[in-house]
Short mmCIF file of C-alpha atoms and ligand atoms in Angstrom, two decimals:
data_model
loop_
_atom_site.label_atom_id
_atom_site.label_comp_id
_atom_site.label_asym_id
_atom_site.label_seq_id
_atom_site.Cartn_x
_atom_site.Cartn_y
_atom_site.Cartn_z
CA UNK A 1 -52.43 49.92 93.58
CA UNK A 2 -54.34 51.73 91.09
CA UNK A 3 -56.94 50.15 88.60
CA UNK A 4 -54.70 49.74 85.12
CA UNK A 5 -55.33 51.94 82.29
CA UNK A 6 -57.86 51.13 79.85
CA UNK A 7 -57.37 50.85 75.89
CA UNK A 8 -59.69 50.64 73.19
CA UNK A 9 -58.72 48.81 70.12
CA UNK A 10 -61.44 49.27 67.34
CA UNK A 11 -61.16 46.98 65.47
CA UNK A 12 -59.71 43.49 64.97
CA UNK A 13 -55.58 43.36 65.03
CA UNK A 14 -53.19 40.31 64.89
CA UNK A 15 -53.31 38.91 68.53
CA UNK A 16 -49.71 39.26 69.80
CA UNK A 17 -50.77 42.98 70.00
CA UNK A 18 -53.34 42.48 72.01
CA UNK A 19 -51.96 40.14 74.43
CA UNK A 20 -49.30 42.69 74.69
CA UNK A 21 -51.47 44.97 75.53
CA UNK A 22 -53.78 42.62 78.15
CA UNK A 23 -50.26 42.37 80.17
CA UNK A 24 -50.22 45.80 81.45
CA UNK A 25 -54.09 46.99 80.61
CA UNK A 26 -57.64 46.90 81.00
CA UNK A 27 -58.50 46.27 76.77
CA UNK A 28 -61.98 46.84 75.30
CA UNK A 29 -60.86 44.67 72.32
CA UNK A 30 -63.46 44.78 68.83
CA UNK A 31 -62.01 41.83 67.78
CA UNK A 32 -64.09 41.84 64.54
CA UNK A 33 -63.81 43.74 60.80
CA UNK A 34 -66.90 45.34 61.99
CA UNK A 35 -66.08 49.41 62.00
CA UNK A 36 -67.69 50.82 65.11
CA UNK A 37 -69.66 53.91 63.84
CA UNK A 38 -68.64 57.55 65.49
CA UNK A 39 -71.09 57.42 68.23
CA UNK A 40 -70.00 54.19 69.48
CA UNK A 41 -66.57 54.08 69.35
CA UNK A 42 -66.87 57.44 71.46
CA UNK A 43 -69.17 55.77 74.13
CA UNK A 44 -66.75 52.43 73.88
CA UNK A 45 -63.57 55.42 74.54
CA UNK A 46 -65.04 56.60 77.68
CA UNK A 47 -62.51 55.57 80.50
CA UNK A 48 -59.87 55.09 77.85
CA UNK A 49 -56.54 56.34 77.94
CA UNK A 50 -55.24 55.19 74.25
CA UNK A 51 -57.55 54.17 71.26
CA UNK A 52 -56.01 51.93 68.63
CA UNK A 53 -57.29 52.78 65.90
CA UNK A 54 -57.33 51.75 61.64
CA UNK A 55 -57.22 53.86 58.60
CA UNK A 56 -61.38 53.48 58.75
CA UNK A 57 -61.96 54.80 62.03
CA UNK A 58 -62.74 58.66 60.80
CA UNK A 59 -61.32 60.13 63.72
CA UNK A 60 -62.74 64.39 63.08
CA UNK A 61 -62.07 67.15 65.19
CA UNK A 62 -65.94 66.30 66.52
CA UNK A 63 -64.89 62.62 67.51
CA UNK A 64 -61.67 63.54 68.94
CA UNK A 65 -63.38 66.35 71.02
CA UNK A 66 -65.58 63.60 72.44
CA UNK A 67 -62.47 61.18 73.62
CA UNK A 68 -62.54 62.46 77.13
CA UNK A 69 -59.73 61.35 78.90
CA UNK A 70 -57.45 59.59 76.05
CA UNK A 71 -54.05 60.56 75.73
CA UNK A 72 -52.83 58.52 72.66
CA UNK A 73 -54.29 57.59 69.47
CA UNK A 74 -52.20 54.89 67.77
CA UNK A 75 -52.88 54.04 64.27
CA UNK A 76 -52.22 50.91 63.15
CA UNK A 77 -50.96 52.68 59.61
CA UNK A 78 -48.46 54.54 58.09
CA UNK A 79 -50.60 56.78 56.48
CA UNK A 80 -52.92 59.29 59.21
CA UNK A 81 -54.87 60.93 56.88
CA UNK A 82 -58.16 59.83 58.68
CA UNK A 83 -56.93 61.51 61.92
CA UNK A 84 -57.46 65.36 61.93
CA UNK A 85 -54.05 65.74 64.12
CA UNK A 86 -54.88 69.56 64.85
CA UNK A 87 -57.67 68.36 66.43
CA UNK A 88 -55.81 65.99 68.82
CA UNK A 89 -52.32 68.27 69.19
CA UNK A 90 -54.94 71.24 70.75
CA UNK A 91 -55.97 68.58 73.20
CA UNK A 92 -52.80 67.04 73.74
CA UNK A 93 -53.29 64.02 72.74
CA UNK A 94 -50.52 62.11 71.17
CA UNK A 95 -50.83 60.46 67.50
CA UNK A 96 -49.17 57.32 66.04
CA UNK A 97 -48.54 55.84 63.14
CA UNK A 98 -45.99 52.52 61.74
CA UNK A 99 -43.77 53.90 59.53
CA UNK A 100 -40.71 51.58 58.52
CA UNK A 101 -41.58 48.64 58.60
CA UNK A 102 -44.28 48.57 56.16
CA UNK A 103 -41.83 49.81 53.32
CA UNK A 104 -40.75 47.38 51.28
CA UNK A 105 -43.82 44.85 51.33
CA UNK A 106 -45.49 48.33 50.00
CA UNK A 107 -43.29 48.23 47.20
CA UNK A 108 -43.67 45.42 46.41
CA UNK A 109 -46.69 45.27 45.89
CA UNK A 110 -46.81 48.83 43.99
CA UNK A 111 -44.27 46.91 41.40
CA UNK A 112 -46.75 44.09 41.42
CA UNK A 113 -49.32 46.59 40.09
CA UNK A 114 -47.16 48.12 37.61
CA UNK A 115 -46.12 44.58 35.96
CA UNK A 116 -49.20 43.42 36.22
CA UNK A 117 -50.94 46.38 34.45
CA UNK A 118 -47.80 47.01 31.92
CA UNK A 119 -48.16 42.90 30.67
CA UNK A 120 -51.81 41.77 31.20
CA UNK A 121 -51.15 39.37 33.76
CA UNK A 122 -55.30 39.33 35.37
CA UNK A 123 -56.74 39.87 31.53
CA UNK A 124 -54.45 36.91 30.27
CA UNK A 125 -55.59 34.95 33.41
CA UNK A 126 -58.93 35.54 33.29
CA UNK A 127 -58.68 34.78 29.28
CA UNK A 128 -57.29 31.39 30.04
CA UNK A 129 -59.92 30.49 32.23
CA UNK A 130 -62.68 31.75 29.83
CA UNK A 131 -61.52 28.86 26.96
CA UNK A 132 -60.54 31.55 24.81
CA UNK A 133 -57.08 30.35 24.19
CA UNK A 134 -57.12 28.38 21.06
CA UNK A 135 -53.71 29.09 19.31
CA UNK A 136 -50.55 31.37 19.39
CA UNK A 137 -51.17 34.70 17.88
CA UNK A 138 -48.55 37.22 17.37
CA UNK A 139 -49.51 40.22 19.19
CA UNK A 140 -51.87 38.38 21.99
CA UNK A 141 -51.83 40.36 25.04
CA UNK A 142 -49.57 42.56 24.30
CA UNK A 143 -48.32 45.09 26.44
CA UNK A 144 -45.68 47.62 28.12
CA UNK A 145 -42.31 46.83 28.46
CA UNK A 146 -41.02 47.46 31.97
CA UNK A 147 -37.17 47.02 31.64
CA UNK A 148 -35.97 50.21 30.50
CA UNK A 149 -38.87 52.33 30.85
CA UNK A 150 -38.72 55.54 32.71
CA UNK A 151 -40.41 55.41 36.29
CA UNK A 152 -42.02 58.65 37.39
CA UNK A 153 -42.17 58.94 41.16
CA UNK A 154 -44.35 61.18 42.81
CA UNK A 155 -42.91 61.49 46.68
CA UNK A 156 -39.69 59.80 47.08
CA UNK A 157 -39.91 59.35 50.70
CA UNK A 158 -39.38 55.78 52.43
CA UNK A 159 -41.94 53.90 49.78
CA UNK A 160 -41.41 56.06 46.78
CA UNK A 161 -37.57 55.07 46.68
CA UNK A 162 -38.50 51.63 47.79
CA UNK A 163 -39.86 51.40 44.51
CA UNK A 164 -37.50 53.25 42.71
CA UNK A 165 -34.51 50.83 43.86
CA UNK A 166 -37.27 47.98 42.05
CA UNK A 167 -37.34 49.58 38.94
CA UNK A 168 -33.57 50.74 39.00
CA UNK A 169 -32.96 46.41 39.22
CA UNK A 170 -35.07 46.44 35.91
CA UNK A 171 -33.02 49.12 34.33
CA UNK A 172 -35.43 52.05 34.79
CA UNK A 173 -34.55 55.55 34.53
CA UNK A 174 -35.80 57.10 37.38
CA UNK A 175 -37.58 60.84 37.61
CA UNK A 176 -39.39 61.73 40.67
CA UNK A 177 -41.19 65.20 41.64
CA UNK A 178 -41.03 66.24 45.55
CA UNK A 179 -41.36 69.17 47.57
CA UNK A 180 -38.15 68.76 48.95
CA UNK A 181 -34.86 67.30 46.71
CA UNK A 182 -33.91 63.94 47.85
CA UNK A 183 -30.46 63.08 49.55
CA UNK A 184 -27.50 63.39 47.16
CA UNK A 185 -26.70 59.78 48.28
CA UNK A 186 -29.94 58.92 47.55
CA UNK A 187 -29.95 60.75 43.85
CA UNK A 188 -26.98 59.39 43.31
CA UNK A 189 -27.38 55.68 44.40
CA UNK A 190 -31.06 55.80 42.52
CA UNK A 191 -29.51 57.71 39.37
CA UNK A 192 -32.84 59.57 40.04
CA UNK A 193 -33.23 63.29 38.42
CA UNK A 194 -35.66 65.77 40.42
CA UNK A 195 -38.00 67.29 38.02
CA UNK A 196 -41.19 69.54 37.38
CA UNK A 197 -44.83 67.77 37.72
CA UNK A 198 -44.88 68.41 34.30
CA UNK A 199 -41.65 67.04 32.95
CA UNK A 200 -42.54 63.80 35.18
CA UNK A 201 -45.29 63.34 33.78
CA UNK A 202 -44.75 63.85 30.15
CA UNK A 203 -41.56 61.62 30.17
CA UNK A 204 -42.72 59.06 32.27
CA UNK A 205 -43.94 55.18 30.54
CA UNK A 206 -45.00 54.40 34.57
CA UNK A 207 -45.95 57.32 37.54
CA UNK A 208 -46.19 55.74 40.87
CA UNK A 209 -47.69 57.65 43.86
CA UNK A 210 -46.19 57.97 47.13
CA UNK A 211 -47.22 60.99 48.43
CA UNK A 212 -49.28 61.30 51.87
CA UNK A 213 -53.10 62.71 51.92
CA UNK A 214 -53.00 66.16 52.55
CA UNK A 215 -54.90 69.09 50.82
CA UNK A 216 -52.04 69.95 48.64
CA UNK A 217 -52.00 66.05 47.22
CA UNK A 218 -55.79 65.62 46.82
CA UNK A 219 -56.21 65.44 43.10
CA UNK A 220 -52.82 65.87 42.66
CA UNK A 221 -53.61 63.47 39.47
CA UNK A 222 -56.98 65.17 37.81
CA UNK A 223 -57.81 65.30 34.37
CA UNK A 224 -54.87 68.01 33.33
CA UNK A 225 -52.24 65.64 34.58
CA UNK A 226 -53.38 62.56 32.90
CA UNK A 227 -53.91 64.46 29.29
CA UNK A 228 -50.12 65.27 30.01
CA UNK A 229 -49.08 61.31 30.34
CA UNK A 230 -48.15 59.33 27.29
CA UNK A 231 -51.02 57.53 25.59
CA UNK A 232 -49.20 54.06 26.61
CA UNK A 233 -48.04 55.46 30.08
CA UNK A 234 -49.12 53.23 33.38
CA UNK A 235 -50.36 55.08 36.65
CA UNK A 236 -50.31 53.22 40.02
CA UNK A 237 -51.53 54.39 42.91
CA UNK A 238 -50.85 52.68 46.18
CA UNK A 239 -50.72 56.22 48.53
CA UNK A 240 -54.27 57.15 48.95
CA UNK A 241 -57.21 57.36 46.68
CA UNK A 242 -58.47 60.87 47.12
CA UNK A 243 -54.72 61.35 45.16
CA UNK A 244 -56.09 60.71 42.18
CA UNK A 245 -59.49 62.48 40.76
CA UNK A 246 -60.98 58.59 40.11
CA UNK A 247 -63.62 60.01 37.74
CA UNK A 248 -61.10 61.42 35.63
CA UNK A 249 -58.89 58.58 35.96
CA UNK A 250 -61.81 56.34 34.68
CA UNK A 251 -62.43 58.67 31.40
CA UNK A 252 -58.86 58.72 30.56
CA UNK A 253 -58.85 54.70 30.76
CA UNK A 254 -61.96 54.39 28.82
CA UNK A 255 -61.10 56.77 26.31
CA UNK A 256 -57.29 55.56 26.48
CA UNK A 257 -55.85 59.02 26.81
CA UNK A 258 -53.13 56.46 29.53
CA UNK A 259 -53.02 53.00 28.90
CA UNK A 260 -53.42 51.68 31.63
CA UNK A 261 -53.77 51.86 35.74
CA UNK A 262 -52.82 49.83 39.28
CA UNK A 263 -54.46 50.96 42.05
CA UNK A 264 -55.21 49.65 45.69
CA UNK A 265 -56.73 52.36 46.91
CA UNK A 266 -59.44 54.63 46.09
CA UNK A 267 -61.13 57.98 46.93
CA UNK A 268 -64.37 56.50 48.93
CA UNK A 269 -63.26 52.72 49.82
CA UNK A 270 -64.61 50.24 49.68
CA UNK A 271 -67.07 51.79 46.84
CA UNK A 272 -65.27 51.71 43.35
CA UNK A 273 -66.19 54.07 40.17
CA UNK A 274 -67.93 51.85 38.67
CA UNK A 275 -66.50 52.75 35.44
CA UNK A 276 -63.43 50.97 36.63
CA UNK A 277 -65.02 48.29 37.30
CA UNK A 278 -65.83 47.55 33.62
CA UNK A 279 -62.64 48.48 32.24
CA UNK A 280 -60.41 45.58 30.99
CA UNK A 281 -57.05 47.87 31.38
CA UNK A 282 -56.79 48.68 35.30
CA UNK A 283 -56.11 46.11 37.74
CA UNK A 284 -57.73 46.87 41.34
CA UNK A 285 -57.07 45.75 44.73
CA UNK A 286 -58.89 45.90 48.20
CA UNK A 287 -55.99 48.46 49.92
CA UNK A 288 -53.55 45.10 50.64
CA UNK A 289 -50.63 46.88 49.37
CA UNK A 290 -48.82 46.24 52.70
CA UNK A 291 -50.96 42.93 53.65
CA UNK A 292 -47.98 40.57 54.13
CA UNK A 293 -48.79 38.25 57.02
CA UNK A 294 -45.40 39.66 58.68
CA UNK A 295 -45.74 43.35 58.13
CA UNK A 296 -49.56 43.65 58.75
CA UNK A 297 -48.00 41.54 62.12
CA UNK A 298 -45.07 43.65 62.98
CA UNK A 299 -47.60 47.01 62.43
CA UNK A 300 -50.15 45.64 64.70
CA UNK A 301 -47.37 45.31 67.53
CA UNK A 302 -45.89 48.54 66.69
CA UNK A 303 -49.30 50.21 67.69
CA UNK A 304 -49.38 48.68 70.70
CA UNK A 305 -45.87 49.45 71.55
CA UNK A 306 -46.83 52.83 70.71
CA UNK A 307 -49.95 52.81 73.03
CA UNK A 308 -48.60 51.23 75.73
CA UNK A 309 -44.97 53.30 75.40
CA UNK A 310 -47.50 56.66 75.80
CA UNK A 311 -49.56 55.16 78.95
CA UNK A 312 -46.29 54.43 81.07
CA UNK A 313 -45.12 57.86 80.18
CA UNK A 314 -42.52 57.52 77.57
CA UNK A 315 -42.48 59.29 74.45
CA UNK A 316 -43.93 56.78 71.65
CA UNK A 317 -41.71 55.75 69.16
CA UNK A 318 -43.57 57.24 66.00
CA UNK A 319 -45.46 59.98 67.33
CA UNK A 320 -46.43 61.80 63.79
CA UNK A 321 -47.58 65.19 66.67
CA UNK A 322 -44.36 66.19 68.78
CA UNK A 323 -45.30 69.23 69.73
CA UNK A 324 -47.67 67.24 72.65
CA UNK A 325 -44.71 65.90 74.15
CA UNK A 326 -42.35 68.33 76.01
C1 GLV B 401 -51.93 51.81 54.64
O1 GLV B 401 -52.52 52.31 53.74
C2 GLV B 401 -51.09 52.56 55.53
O2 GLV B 401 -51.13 53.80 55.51
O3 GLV B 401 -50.35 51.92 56.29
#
């Protein structure tokens, strides 16, 4: 009998995945948050069929050149933007990602952004805490209302209407902007009008961003954009953070050209401009938009399905690269 296959999975995952995995192979398992750097997660890949890899494993055309041997790369993410998937398609090696079942604890947490920016809800906590409260006052911590508003969608894939279906349940008229026009179902069911960058985002009281990394979306939002918003419009960004130009972003809070932001993810995490870190009217979070204990479960398993699916010759389940599988 042959010697079973050998995975690497870089980084620490829920455990179910990996006893999956120990099963049927031979797993060089970094079961820590420590990120292996380039040169060691290509010596640790030697002898590797699959690597399992997260959204900070940088995985360039020069690292995937090195992988000798692999045949899968499953990411334990929706998002594959840290994959250069040219690179592995012209070596034929397959690329995975967990689409689906991620969705809605995404949006929920991209509505949890947007309320929480739109009403004050970590300013009025932390002004609680401080002993500032000593009486009613009329307009204390005022803020946005959400019911009625009009939600601007940018990318109204799986996530983007996600959200939109959470704002339609708060009586939000719903815009979005997308290469391609949604489903007439969908348009229909989400009473949700296709419109111009421009029209989105000079109607808009919230834009959400749900568009994947590519070089068309990087800086989609830059300084132009945001002048365009309404002075007491809400952006939230839960796609990626090179989506948003985080400089500009950080002079239009400060000088309040928008009113305020949400974001969870940013252009070089874990550093943060540290402009936003000073400003009262953005609420940041660590990339947790889909860090439910059941979803950041079911996408650790789905990984491994998709490794181990590749190894014994079946065609993964979300392979993002089809061409390498004929
Ligand atoms: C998280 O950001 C993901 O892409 O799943």
């Amino acid at each position: 009998m042959s010697a079973p296959a050998r995975i690497l999975v870089t980084k620490r995952v829920f455990p179910e995945a990996v006893e999956f995995l120990r099963r049927e192979f031979e797993v060089d398992y970094n079961g820590t948050d420590r990120v292996l750097p380039s040169d060691e997660l290509i010596q640790r890949a030697r002898g590797c069929a699959a690597v399992v890899s997260q959204l900070t494993d940088r995985l360039s055309a020069d690292v995937i050149a090195a992988l000798d041997g692999v045949r899968i790369i499953a990411n334990v993410a929706v998002g594959y933007d840290n994959i250069d998937v040219a690179a592995a398609t012209a070596r034929s090696i397959a690329v995975t990602n967990t689409p689906g079942v991620l969705t809605e604890t995404t949006a929920d947490f991209a509505f949890a952004l947007l309320m929480a920016a739109a009403r004050r809800v970590v300013e009025a906590h932390a002004f609680v805490h401080s002993g500032q409260w000593s009486t009613w006052i009329i307009d204390l911590l005022a803020g946005q209302d959400i019911h009625g508003a009009t939600l601007g969608i940018f990318g109204l894939g799986r996530i983007g209407a996600a959200v939109a279906r959470r704002g339609r349940g708060f009586g939000m008229r719903i815009l979005y902007c997308d290469d391609q026009p949604a489903p007439p179902e969908l348009e229909r069911e989400l009473e949700a009008r296709r419109v111009s960058r421009e029209e989105l985002l000079r109607e808009s009281d919230f834009v959400s961003l749900h568009v994947p990394l590519t070089p068309a979306t990087r800086h989609l939002i830059g300084a132009a954009e945001l002048a365009m918003m309404k002075p007491s419009a809400i952006l939230v960004n839960t796609a990626r953070g090179p989506v948003v130009d985080e400089a500009a972003l950080a002079e239009a809070l400060e000088k309040r050209t928008i009113w305020a932001a949400g974001l969870d993810v940013f252009e070089d995490e874990p550093r943060v401009h540290p402009k936003l870190l000073e400003l009262p009217n953005v609420v940041l979070a660590p990339h947790i938009a889909s860090a439910s204990f059941s979803t950041r479960r079911r996408m650790s398993m789905m990984a491994a399905e998709n490794a181990a699916a590749a190894l014994a010759g079946r065609r993964p389940p979300n392979l993002v690269n089809p061409e390498v599988w004929r």
